[in-house]
């Protein structure tokens, strides 16, 4: 009887919300929204990571040790140490290093997925929140192992011998630049960054990034690159303001 009453109650509340044209209410689950929208502020930092000087010549990956890997690529595969085109630098992890406020920010329940596909990690650089599930997926018909070597969090090294295997891991402390590698395929590597707030992004192939949902405040923003190091800038942001911040490597 109680549960019937509860169901009736939910229906009544839902009808009320529909009638009122509202899309949210405290008694209904929050809609699934992009991560950045979960933040509380209305400021944003937007910019570009650039590479001054010539990009280093890309190295071709030799996958001949594993024919399963080879067979999945018609085009040559290059290492992703420095991914730059026309001066734009991709795969830079940009995040608020100091000054994040408005938290605590509950971790999203939606997993970040790192996929092993064609014996390459996708994505190569990613951010994840403390406590957020990391789904590690093997999309290849070959053995991969995932050897993660954090310093603050628990290390793990797991084998995924079968296509379609999934393993879920979480990190319980903030930590940047956690190396992931595969001991079967020495060319496979990736970097994960664990934060306790949502203010981070990875630069796109055009070098661009946006950190949105920032409350007004002064922030130290770091841009981290696996080979070119880290750069920081301090920025003071007002409510509703979007500021440009560019990083040159
Ligand atoms: Cu592998």
PDB file of N, CA, C and O in Angstrom, residues 99-175:
ATOM      1  N   UNK A  99      42.685  27.049  -6.545  1.00  0.00           N
ATOM      2  CA  UNK A  99      41.631  28.066  -6.495  1.00  0.00           C
ATOM      3  C   UNK A  99      40.246  27.537  -6.795  1.00  0.00           C
ATOM      4  O   UNK A  99      39.284  28.307  -6.761  1.00  0.00           O
ATOM      5  N   UNK A 100      40.127  26.241  -7.094  1.00  0.00           N
ATOM      6  CA  UNK A 100      38.787  25.696  -7.374  1.00  0.00           C
ATOM      7  C   UNK A 100      37.924  25.843  -6.138  1.00  0.00           C
ATOM      8  O   UNK A 100      38.353  25.528  -5.032  1.00  0.00           O
ATOM      9  N   UNK A 101      36.747  26.367  -6.334  1.00  0.00           N
ATOM     10  CA  UNK A 101      35.846  26.535  -5.193  1.00  0.00           C
ATOM     11  C   UNK A 101      34.425  26.205  -5.630  1.00  0.00           C
ATOM     12  O   UNK A 101      34.168  25.950  -6.804  1.00  0.00           O
ATOM     13  N   UNK A 102      33.533  26.224  -4.674  1.00  0.00           N
ATOM     14  CA  UNK A 102      32.141  25.901  -5.001  1.00  0.00           C
ATOM     15  C   UNK A 102      31.832  24.438  -4.747  1.00  0.00           C
ATOM     16  O   UNK A 102      30.702  24.010  -4.836  1.00  0.00           O
ATOM     17  N   UNK A 103      32.853  23.661  -4.398  1.00  0.00           N
ATOM     18  CA  UNK A 103      32.672  22.234  -4.178  1.00  0.00           C
ATOM     19  C   UNK A 103      32.162  21.960  -2.773  1.00  0.00           C
ATOM     20  O   UNK A 103      31.819  22.897  -2.051  1.00  0.00           O
ATOM     21  N   UNK A 104      32.091  20.724  -2.308  1.00  0.00           N
ATOM     22  CA  UNK A 104      32.550  19.567  -3.073  1.00  0.00           C
ATOM     23  C   UNK A 104      31.645  19.248  -4.260  1.00  0.00           C
ATOM     24  O   UNK A 104      30.442  19.460  -4.202  1.00  0.00           O
ATOM     25  N   UNK A 105      32.250  18.764  -5.311  1.00  0.00           N
ATOM     26  CA  UNK A 105      31.518  18.380  -6.501  1.00  0.00           C
ATOM     27  C   UNK A 105      31.362  16.869  -6.513  1.00  0.00           C
ATOM     28  O   UNK A 105      32.359  16.160  -6.613  1.00  0.00           O
ATOM     29  N   UNK A 106      30.158  16.376  -6.414  1.00  0.00           N
ATOM     30  CA  UNK A 106      29.985  14.917  -6.446  1.00  0.00           C
ATOM     31  C   UNK A 106      30.456  14.352  -7.784  1.00  0.00           C
ATOM     32  O   UNK A 106      30.263  14.981  -8.834  1.00  0.00           O
ATOM     33  N   UNK A 107      31.095  13.212  -7.733  1.00  0.00           N
ATOM     34  CA  UNK A 107      31.612  12.612  -8.960  1.00  0.00           C
ATOM     35  C   UNK A 107      30.463  12.147  -9.841  1.00  0.00           C
ATOM     36  O   UNK A 107      29.461  11.632  -9.335  1.00  0.00           O
ATOM     37  N   UNK A 108      30.577  12.315 -11.154  1.00  0.00           N
ATOM     38  CA  UNK A 108      29.559  11.766 -12.053  1.00  0.00           C
ATOM     39  C   UNK A 108      29.533  10.241 -11.928  1.00  0.00           C
ATOM     40  O   UNK A 108      30.579   9.623 -11.716  1.00  0.00           O
ATOM     41  N   UNK A 109      28.351   9.669 -12.079  1.00  0.00           N
ATOM     42  CA  UNK A 109      28.269   8.207 -12.050  1.00  0.00           C
ATOM     43  C   UNK A 109      28.586   7.615 -13.421  1.00  0.00           C
ATOM     44  O   UNK A 109      28.922   6.449 -13.544  1.00  0.00           O
ATOM     45  N   UNK A 110      28.478   8.448 -14.433  1.00  0.00           N
ATOM     46  CA  UNK A 110      28.795   8.005 -15.792  1.00  0.00           C
ATOM     47  C   UNK A 110      30.302   7.772 -15.907  1.00  0.00           C
ATOM     48  O   UNK A 110      31.093   8.620 -15.491  1.00  0.00           O
ATOM     49  N   UNK A 111      30.666   6.625 -16.477  1.00  0.00           N
ATOM     50  CA  UNK A 111      32.088   6.273 -16.543  1.00  0.00           C
ATOM     51  C   UNK A 111      32.825   7.063 -17.621  1.00  0.00           C
ATOM     52  O   UNK A 111      32.250   7.435 -18.643  1.00  0.00           O
ATOM     53  N   UNK A 112      34.093   7.289 -17.365  1.00  0.00           N
ATOM     54  CA  UNK A 112      35.013   7.688 -18.431  1.00  0.00           C
ATOM     55  C   UNK A 112      35.486   6.376 -19.058  1.00  0.00           C
ATOM     56  O   UNK A 112      35.811   5.430 -18.345  1.00  0.00           O
ATOM     57  N   UNK A 113      35.493   6.306 -20.378  1.00  0.00           N
ATOM     58  CA  UNK A 113      35.885   5.067 -21.042  1.00  0.00           C
ATOM     59  C   UNK A 113      37.255   5.244 -21.674  1.00  0.00           C
ATOM     60  O   UNK A 113      37.506   6.224 -22.377  1.00  0.00           O
ATOM     61  N   UNK A 114      38.149   4.309 -21.395  1.00  0.00           N
ATOM     62  CA  UNK A 114      39.396   4.238 -22.158  1.00  0.00           C
ATOM     63  C   UNK A 114      39.347   2.928 -22.947  1.00  0.00           C
ATOM     64  O   UNK A 114      39.174   1.848 -22.384  1.00  0.00           O
ATOM     65  N   UNK A 115      39.438   3.096 -24.238  1.00  0.00           N
ATOM     66  CA  UNK A 115      39.251   1.966 -25.143  1.00  0.00           C
ATOM     67  C   UNK A 115      40.586   1.566 -25.755  1.00  0.00           C
ATOM     68  O   UNK A 115      41.383   2.418 -26.142  1.00  0.00           O
ATOM     69  N   UNK A 116      40.803   0.268 -25.829  1.00  0.00           N
ATOM     70  CA  UNK A 116      41.970  -0.255 -26.539  1.00  0.00           C
ATOM     71  C   UNK A 116      41.469  -0.759 -27.876  1.00  0.00           C
ATOM     72  O   UNK A 116      40.781  -1.772 -27.962  1.00  0.00           O
ATOM     73  N   UNK A 117      41.790  -0.007 -28.899  1.00  0.00           N
ATOM     74  CA  UNK A 117      41.220  -0.289 -30.217  1.00  0.00           C
ATOM     75  C   UNK A 117      42.312  -0.154 -31.263  1.00  0.00           C
ATOM     76  O   UNK A 117      42.939   0.906 -31.366  1.00  0.00           O
ATOM     77  N   UNK A 118      42.535  -1.234 -32.019  1.00  0.00           N
ATOM     78  CA  UNK A 118      43.646  -1.217 -32.968  1.00  0.00           C
ATOM     79  C   UNK A 118      44.975  -1.079 -32.241  1.00  0.00           C
ATOM     80  O   UNK A 118      45.931  -0.521 -32.759  1.00  0.00           O
ATOM     81  N   UNK A 119      44.989  -1.585 -31.003  1.00  0.00           N
ATOM     82  CA  UNK A 119      46.211  -1.544 -30.190  1.00  0.00           C
ATOM     83  C   UNK A 119      46.704  -0.116 -29.958  1.00  0.00           C
ATOM     84  O   UNK A 119      47.913   0.172 -29.958  1.00  0.00           O
ATOM     85  N   UNK A 120      45.738   0.768 -29.788  1.00  0.00           N
ATOM     86  CA  UNK A 120      46.004   2.165 -29.440  1.00  0.00           C
ATOM     87  C   UNK A 120      45.003   2.526 -28.346  1.00  0.00           C
ATOM     88  O   UNK A 120      43.861   2.058 -28.375  1.00  0.00           O
ATOM     89  N   UNK A 121      45.433   3.340 -27.393  1.00  0.00           N
ATOM     90  CA  UNK A 121      44.492   3.818 -26.378  1.00  0.00           C
ATOM     91  C   UNK A 121      43.710   5.007 -26.926  1.00  0.00           C
ATOM     92  O   UNK A 121      44.285   5.953 -27.466  1.00  0.00           O
ATOM     93  N   UNK A 122      42.393   4.956 -26.714  1.00  0.00           N
ATOM     94  CA  UNK A 122      41.527   6.081 -27.046  1.00  0.00           C
ATOM     95  C   UNK A 122      40.705   6.416 -25.824  1.00  0.00           C
ATOM     96  O   UNK A 122      39.945   5.565 -25.384  1.00  0.00           O
ATOM     97  N   UNK A 123      40.829   7.599 -25.252  1.00  0.00           N
ATOM     98  CA  UNK A 123      41.728   8.679 -25.645  1.00  0.00           C
ATOM     99  C   UNK A 123      43.151   8.458 -25.149  1.00  0.00           C
ATOM    100  O   UNK A 123      43.397   7.599 -24.302  1.00  0.00           O
ATOM    101  N   UNK A 124      44.050   9.261 -25.668  1.00  0.00           N
ATOM    102  CA  UNK A 124      45.454   9.190 -25.270  1.00  0.00           C
ATOM    103  C   UNK A 124      45.681   9.957 -23.962  1.00  0.00           C
ATOM    104  O   UNK A 124      46.558   9.601 -23.177  1.00  0.00           O
ATOM    105  N   UNK A 125      44.917  11.014 -23.760  1.00  0.00           N
ATOM    106  CA  UNK A 125      44.983  11.814 -22.529  1.00  0.00           C
ATOM    107  C   UNK A 125      43.544  12.028 -22.051  1.00  0.00           C
ATOM    108  O   UNK A 125      42.676  12.366 -22.861  1.00  0.00           O
ATOM    109  N   UNK A 126      43.307  11.809 -20.767  1.00  0.00           N
ATOM    110  CA  UNK A 126      41.946  12.013 -20.278  1.00  0.00           C
ATOM    111  C   UNK A 126      41.959  12.535 -18.847  1.00  0.00           C
ATOM    112  O   UNK A 126      42.909  12.352 -18.101  1.00  0.00           O
ATOM    113  N   UNK A 127      40.861  13.175 -18.485  1.00  0.00           N
ATOM    114  CA  UNK A 127      40.639  13.602 -17.111  1.00  0.00           C
ATOM    115  C   UNK A 127      39.502  12.789 -16.528  1.00  0.00           C
ATOM    116  O   UNK A 127      38.600  12.338 -17.251  1.00  0.00           O
ATOM    117  N   UNK A 128      39.564  12.582 -15.241  1.00  0.00           N
ATOM    118  CA  UNK A 128      38.523  11.827 -14.547  1.00  0.00           C
ATOM    119  C   UNK A 128      38.432  12.392 -13.136  1.00  0.00           C
ATOM    120  O   UNK A 128      39.379  13.000 -12.643  1.00  0.00           O
ATOM    121  N   UNK A 129      37.284  12.195 -12.511  1.00  0.00           N
ATOM    122  CA  UNK A 129      37.089  12.728 -11.166  1.00  0.00           C
ATOM    123  C   UNK A 129      37.400  11.659 -10.123  1.00  0.00           C
ATOM    124  O   UNK A 129      37.274  10.458 -10.400  1.00  0.00           O
ATOM    125  N   UNK A 130      37.762  12.120  -8.949  1.00  0.00           N
ATOM    126  CA  UNK A 130      37.914  11.213  -7.808  1.00  0.00           C
ATOM    127  C   UNK A 130      36.595  10.449  -7.644  1.00  0.00           C
ATOM    128  O   UNK A 130      35.527  11.059  -7.627  1.00  0.00           O
ATOM    129  N   UNK A 131      36.675   9.141  -7.606  1.00  0.00           N
ATOM    130  CA  UNK A 131      35.480   8.318  -7.388  1.00  0.00           C
ATOM    131  C   UNK A 131      34.669   8.008  -8.632  1.00  0.00           C
ATOM    132  O   UNK A 131      33.762   7.183  -8.591  1.00  0.00           O
ATOM    133  N   UNK A 132      34.997   8.647  -9.742  1.00  0.00           N
ATOM    134  CA  UNK A 132      34.236   8.388 -10.978  1.00  0.00           C
ATOM    135  C   UNK A 132      34.724   7.076 -11.604  1.00  0.00           C
ATOM    136  O   UNK A 132      35.922   6.825 -11.666  1.00  0.00           O
ATOM    137  N   UNK A 133      33.810   6.226 -12.080  1.00  0.00           N
ATOM    138  CA  UNK A 133      34.283   4.976 -12.683  1.00  0.00           C
ATOM    139  C   UNK A 133      35.085   5.203 -13.968  1.00  0.00           C
ATOM    140  O   UNK A 133      34.723   6.043 -14.787  1.00  0.00           O
ATOM    141  N   UNK A 134      36.165   4.461 -14.077  1.00  0.00           N
ATOM    142  CA  UNK A 134      36.941   4.402 -15.322  1.00  0.00           C
ATOM    143  C   UNK A 134      36.683   3.031 -15.923  1.00  0.00           C
ATOM    144  O   UNK A 134      37.006   2.010 -15.310  1.00  0.00           O
ATOM    145  N   UNK A 135      36.065   3.013 -17.087  1.00  0.00           N
ATOM    146  CA  UNK A 135      35.799   1.738 -17.755  1.00  0.00           C
ATOM    147  C   UNK A 135      36.901   1.486 -18.764  1.00  0.00           C
ATOM    148  O   UNK A 135      37.090   2.265 -19.694  1.00  0.00           O
ATOM    149  N   UNK A 136      37.618   0.404 -18.544  1.00  0.00           N
ATOM    150  CA  UNK A 136      38.718   0.027 -19.442  1.00  0.00           C
ATOM    151  C   UNK A 136      38.198  -1.080 -20.346  1.00  0.00           C
ATOM    152  O   UNK A 136      37.751  -2.119 -19.861  1.00  0.00           O
ATOM    153  N   UNK A 137      38.221  -0.815 -21.631  1.00  0.00           N
ATOM    154  CA  UNK A 137      37.576  -1.709 -22.591  1.00  0.00           C
ATOM    155  C   UNK A 137      38.606  -2.267 -23.582  1.00  0.00           C
ATOM    156  O   UNK A 137      39.436  -1.519 -24.105  1.00  0.00           O
ATOM    157  N   UNK A 138      38.536  -3.577 -23.817  1.00  0.00           N
ATOM    158  CA  UNK A 138      39.369  -4.174 -24.868  1.00  0.00           C
ATOM    159  C   UNK A 138      38.493  -4.441 -26.093  1.00  0.00           C
ATOM    160  O   UNK A 138      37.638  -5.321 -26.078  1.00  0.00           O
ATOM    161  N   UNK A 139      38.730  -3.683 -27.163  1.00  0.00           N
ATOM    162  CA  UNK A 139      37.963  -3.880 -28.398  1.00  0.00           C
ATOM    163  C   UNK A 139      38.744  -4.711 -29.411  1.00  0.00           C
ATOM    164  O   UNK A 139      38.333  -4.824 -30.566  1.00  0.00           O
ATOM    165  N   UNK A 140      39.859  -5.262 -28.991  1.00  0.00           N
ATOM    166  CA  UNK A 140      40.727  -6.012 -29.907  1.00  0.00           C
ATOM    167  C   UNK A 140      40.693  -7.509 -29.616  1.00  0.00           C
ATOM    168  O   UNK A 140      40.572  -7.922 -28.465  1.00  0.00           O
ATOM    169  N   UNK A 141      40.897  -8.302 -30.674  1.00  0.00           N
ATOM    170  CA  UNK A 141      40.961  -9.756 -30.501  1.00  0.00           C
ATOM    171  C   UNK A 141      42.389 -10.173 -30.168  1.00  0.00           C
ATOM    172  O   UNK A 141      42.969 -11.059 -30.815  1.00  0.00           O
ATOM    173  N   UNK A 142      42.946  -9.498 -29.214  1.00  0.00           N
ATOM    174  CA  UNK A 142      44.297  -9.844 -28.772  1.00  0.00           C
ATOM    175  C   UNK A 142      44.418  -9.483 -27.294  1.00  0.00           C
ATOM    176  O   UNK A 142      43.588  -8.752 -26.751  1.00  0.00           O
ATOM    177  N   UNK A 143      45.450 -10.005 -26.664  1.00  0.00           N
ATOM    178  CA  UNK A 143      45.669  -9.731 -25.238  1.00  0.00           C
ATOM    179  C   UNK A 143      46.244  -8.336 -25.034  1.00  0.00           C
ATOM    180  O   UNK A 143      47.231  -7.963 -25.665  1.00  0.00           O
ATOM    181  N   UNK A 144      45.597  -7.578 -24.169  1.00  0.00           N
ATOM    182  CA  UNK A 144      46.203  -6.349 -23.661  1.00  0.00           C
ATOM    183  C   UNK A 144      46.318  -6.481 -22.147  1.00  0.00           C
ATOM    184  O   UNK A 144      45.501  -7.142 -21.523  1.00  0.00           O
ATOM    185  N   UNK A 145      47.335  -5.822 -21.597  1.00  0.00           N
ATOM    186  CA  UNK A 145      47.278  -5.607 -20.150  1.00  0.00           C
ATOM    187  C   UNK A 145      47.312  -4.114 -19.922  1.00  0.00           C
ATOM    188  O   UNK A 145      47.812  -3.355 -20.750  1.00  0.00           O
ATOM    189  N   UNK A 146      46.705  -3.705 -18.834  1.00  0.00           N
ATOM    190  CA  UNK A 146      46.685  -2.276 -18.510  1.00  0.00           C
ATOM    191  C   UNK A 146      47.451  -2.112 -17.222  1.00  0.00           C
ATOM    192  O   UNK A 146      47.032  -2.573 -16.166  1.00  0.00           O
ATOM    193  N   UNK A 147      48.598  -1.460 -17.384  1.00  0.00           N
ATOM    194  CA  UNK A 147      49.494  -1.251 -16.264  1.00  0.00           C
ATOM    195  C   UNK A 147      49.458   0.235 -15.924  1.00  0.00           C
ATOM    196  O   UNK A 147      50.003   1.054 -16.651  1.00  0.00           O
ATOM    197  N   UNK A 148      48.757   0.564 -14.847  1.00  0.00           N
ATOM    198  CA  UNK A 148      48.631   1.962 -14.422  1.00  0.00           C
ATOM    199  C   UNK A 148      49.546   2.181 -13.215  1.00  0.00           C
ATOM    200  O   UNK A 148      49.508   1.401 -12.264  1.00  0.00           O
ATOM    201  N   UNK A 149      50.344   3.214 -13.295  1.00  0.00           N
ATOM    202  CA  UNK A 149      51.357   3.459 -12.263  1.00  0.00           C
ATOM    203  C   UNK A 149      51.182   4.819 -11.583  1.00  0.00           C
ATOM    204  O   UNK A 149      52.051   5.694 -11.695  1.00  0.00           O
ATOM    205  N   UNK A 150      50.083   4.995 -10.865  1.00  0.00           N
ATOM    206  CA  UNK A 150      49.942   6.231 -10.091  1.00  0.00           C
ATOM    207  C   UNK A 150      50.907   6.237  -8.910  1.00  0.00           C
ATOM    208  O   UNK A 150      51.454   5.189  -8.539  1.00  0.00           O
ATOM    209  N   UNK A 151      51.113   7.413  -8.321  1.00  0.00           N
ATOM    210  CA  UNK A 151      51.970   7.518  -7.130  1.00  0.00           C
ATOM    211  C   UNK A 151      51.130   7.701  -5.866  1.00  0.00           C
ATOM    212  O   UNK A 151      51.491   7.237  -4.798  1.00  0.00           O
ATOM    213  N   UNK A 152      49.994   8.410  -5.993  1.00  0.00           N
ATOM    214  CA  UNK A 152      49.142   8.666  -4.820  1.00  0.00           C
ATOM    215  C   UNK A 152      48.028   7.630  -4.689  1.00  0.00           C
ATOM    216  O   UNK A 152      47.537   7.386  -3.594  1.00  0.00           O
ATOM    217  N   UNK A 153      47.604   7.093  -5.828  1.00  0.00           N
ATOM    218  CA  UNK A 153      46.514   6.119  -5.844  1.00  0.00           C
ATOM    219  C   UNK A 153      47.081   4.707  -5.937  1.00  0.00           C
ATOM    220  O   UNK A 153      48.290   4.515  -6.077  1.00  0.00           O
ATOM    221  N   UNK A 154      46.158   3.747  -5.875  1.00  0.00           N
ATOM    222  CA  UNK A 154      46.578   2.355  -5.923  1.00  0.00           C
ATOM    223  C   UNK A 154      46.975   1.963  -7.349  1.00  0.00           C
ATOM    224  O   UNK A 154      46.216   2.188  -8.294  1.00  0.00           O
ATOM    225  N   UNK A 155      48.139   1.386  -7.488  1.00  0.00           N
ATOM    226  CA  UNK A 155      48.578   0.912  -8.807  1.00  0.00           C
ATOM    227  C   UNK A 155      47.746  -0.316  -9.194  1.00  0.00           C
ATOM    228  O   UNK A 155      47.285  -1.051  -8.327  1.00  0.00           O
ATOM    229  N   UNK A 156      47.611  -0.551 -10.486  1.00  0.00           N
ATOM    230  CA  UNK A 156      47.009  -1.815 -10.908  1.00  0.00           C
ATOM    231  C   UNK A 156      47.598  -2.265 -12.238  1.00  0.00           C
ATOM    232  O   UNK A 156      48.112  -1.452 -13.006  1.00  0.00           O
ATOM    233  N   UNK A 157      47.569  -3.564 -12.431  1.00  0.00           N
ATOM    234  CA  UNK A 157      48.077  -4.156 -13.669  1.00  0.00           C
ATOM    235  C   UNK A 157      47.205  -5.367 -13.955  1.00  0.00           C
ATOM    236  O   UNK A 157      47.315  -6.388 -13.297  1.00  0.00           O
ATOM    237  N   UNK A 158      46.303  -5.200 -14.927  1.00  0.00           N
ATOM    238  CA  UNK A 158      45.322  -6.254 -15.178  1.00  0.00           C
ATOM    239  C   UNK A 158      45.440  -6.740 -16.616  1.00  0.00           C
ATOM    240  O   UNK A 158      45.846  -5.988 -17.501  1.00  0.00           O
ATOM    241  N   UNK A 159      45.080  -8.001 -16.826  1.00  0.00           N
ATOM    242  CA  UNK A 159      45.125  -8.571 -18.178  1.00  0.00           C
ATOM    243  C   UNK A 159      43.713  -8.636 -18.739  1.00  0.00           C
ATOM    244  O   UNK A 159      42.764  -8.950 -18.018  1.00  0.00           O
ATOM    245  N   UNK A 160      43.602  -8.316 -20.015  1.00  0.00           N
ATOM    246  CA  UNK A 160      42.331  -8.462 -20.720  1.00  0.00           C
ATOM    247  C   UNK A 160      42.582  -9.284 -21.981  1.00  0.00           C
ATOM    248  O   UNK A 160      42.874  -8.738 -23.043  1.00  0.00           O
ATOM    249  N   UNK A 161      42.483 -10.606 -21.857  1.00  0.00           N
ATOM    250  CA  UNK A 161      42.835 -11.472 -22.994  1.00  0.00           C
ATOM    251  C   UNK A 161      41.774 -11.563 -24.083  1.00  0.00           C
ATOM    252  O   UNK A 161      42.080 -12.025 -25.182  1.00  0.00           O
ATOM    253  N   UNK A 162      40.547 -11.136 -23.784  1.00  0.00           N
ATOM    254  CA  UNK A 162      39.436 -11.418 -24.708  1.00  0.00           C
ATOM    255  C   UNK A 162      38.794 -10.111 -25.172  1.00  0.00           C
ATOM    256  O   UNK A 162      38.590  -9.181 -24.389  1.00  0.00           O
ATOM    257  N   UNK A 163      38.462 -10.086 -26.457  1.00  0.00           N
ATOM    258  CA  UNK A 163      37.751  -8.938 -27.021  1.00  0.00           C
ATOM    259  C   UNK A 163      36.431  -8.714 -26.284  1.00  0.00           C
ATOM    260  O   UNK A 163      35.714  -9.664 -25.998  1.00  0.00           O
ATOM    261  N   UNK A 164      36.140  -7.458 -25.989  1.00  0.00           N
ATOM    262  CA  UNK A 164      34.887  -7.122 -25.318  1.00  0.00           C
ATOM    263  C   UNK A 164      35.002  -7.056 -23.809  1.00  0.00           C
ATOM    264  O   UNK A 164      34.054  -6.663 -23.132  1.00  0.00           O
ATOM    265  N   UNK A 165      36.159  -7.426 -23.278  1.00  0.00           N
ATOM    266  CA  UNK A 165      36.326  -7.374 -21.817  1.00  0.00           C
ATOM    267  C   UNK A 165      36.278  -5.935 -21.313  1.00  0.00           C
ATOM    268  O   UNK A 165      36.777  -5.018 -21.962  1.00  0.00           O
ATOM    269  N   UNK A 166      35.674  -5.792 -20.142  1.00  0.00           N
ATOM    270  CA  UNK A 166      35.594  -4.477 -19.502  1.00  0.00           C
ATOM    271  C   UNK A 166      36.037  -4.622 -18.054  1.00  0.00           C
ATOM    272  O   UNK A 166      35.663  -5.587 -17.396  1.00  0.00           O
ATOM    273  N   UNK A 167      36.781  -3.666 -17.598  1.00  0.00           N
ATOM    274  CA  UNK A 167      37.174  -3.624 -16.191  1.00  0.00           C
ATOM    275  C   UNK A 167      36.901  -2.212 -15.694  1.00  0.00           C
ATOM    276  O   UNK A 167      37.201  -1.248 -16.403  1.00  0.00           O
ATOM    277  N   UNK A 168      36.336  -2.106 -14.509  1.00  0.00           N
ATOM    278  CA  UNK A 168      36.055  -0.772 -13.965  1.00  0.00           C
ATOM    279  C   UNK A 168      36.977  -0.507 -12.774  1.00  0.00           C
ATOM    280  O   UNK A 168      37.133  -1.353 -11.893  1.00  0.00           O
ATOM    281  N   UNK A 169      37.599   0.639 -12.805  1.00  0.00           N
ATOM    282  CA  UNK A 169      38.490   1.073 -11.716  1.00  0.00           C
ATOM    283  C   UNK A 169      38.084   2.471 -11.271  1.00  0.00           C
ATOM    284  O   UNK A 169      37.515   3.239 -12.055  1.00  0.00           O
ATOM    285  N   UNK A 170      38.431   2.807 -10.035  1.00  0.00           N
ATOM    286  CA  UNK A 170      38.236   4.189  -9.573  1.00  0.00           C
ATOM    287  C   UNK A 170      39.519   4.644  -8.875  1.00  0.00           C
ATOM    288  O   UNK A 170      40.344   3.825  -8.461  1.00  0.00           O
ATOM    289  N   UNK A 171      39.649   5.953  -8.764  1.00  0.00           N
ATOM    290  CA  UNK A 171      40.800   6.544  -8.074  1.00  0.00           C
ATOM    291  C   UNK A 171      40.257   7.333  -6.889  1.00  0.00           C
ATOM    292  O   UNK A 171      39.272   8.058  -7.029  1.00  0.00           O
ATOM    293  N   UNK A 172      40.916   7.219  -5.754  1.00  0.00           N
ATOM    294  CA  UNK A 172      40.337   7.899  -4.583  1.00  0.00           C
ATOM    295  C   UNK A 172      41.069   9.169  -4.170  1.00  0.00           C
ATOM    296  O   UNK A 172      40.680   9.804  -3.192  1.00  0.00           O
ATOM    297  N   UNK A 173      42.096   9.554  -4.920  1.00  0.00           N
ATOM    298  CA  UNK A 173      42.786  10.819  -4.597  1.00  0.00           C
ATOM    299  C   UNK A 173      43.072  11.591  -5.884  1.00  0.00           C
ATOM    300  O   UNK A 173      43.326  10.991  -6.926  1.00  0.00           O
ATOM    301  N   UNK A 174      43.092  12.928  -5.771  1.00  0.00           N
ATOM    302  CA  UNK A 174      43.504  13.694  -6.955  1.00  0.00           C
ATOM    303  C   UNK A 174      44.968  13.388  -7.282  1.00  0.00           C
ATOM    304  O   UNK A 174      45.791  13.259  -6.385  1.00  0.00           O
ATOM    305  N   UNK A 175      45.250  13.241  -8.545  1.00  0.00           N
ATOM    306  CA  UNK A 175      46.638  12.984  -8.992  1.00  0.00           C
ATOM    307  C   UNK A 175      46.704  13.218 -10.493  1.00  0.00           C
ATOM    308  O   UNK A 175      45.900  12.668 -11.239  1.00  0.00           O
TER     309      UNK A 175
END
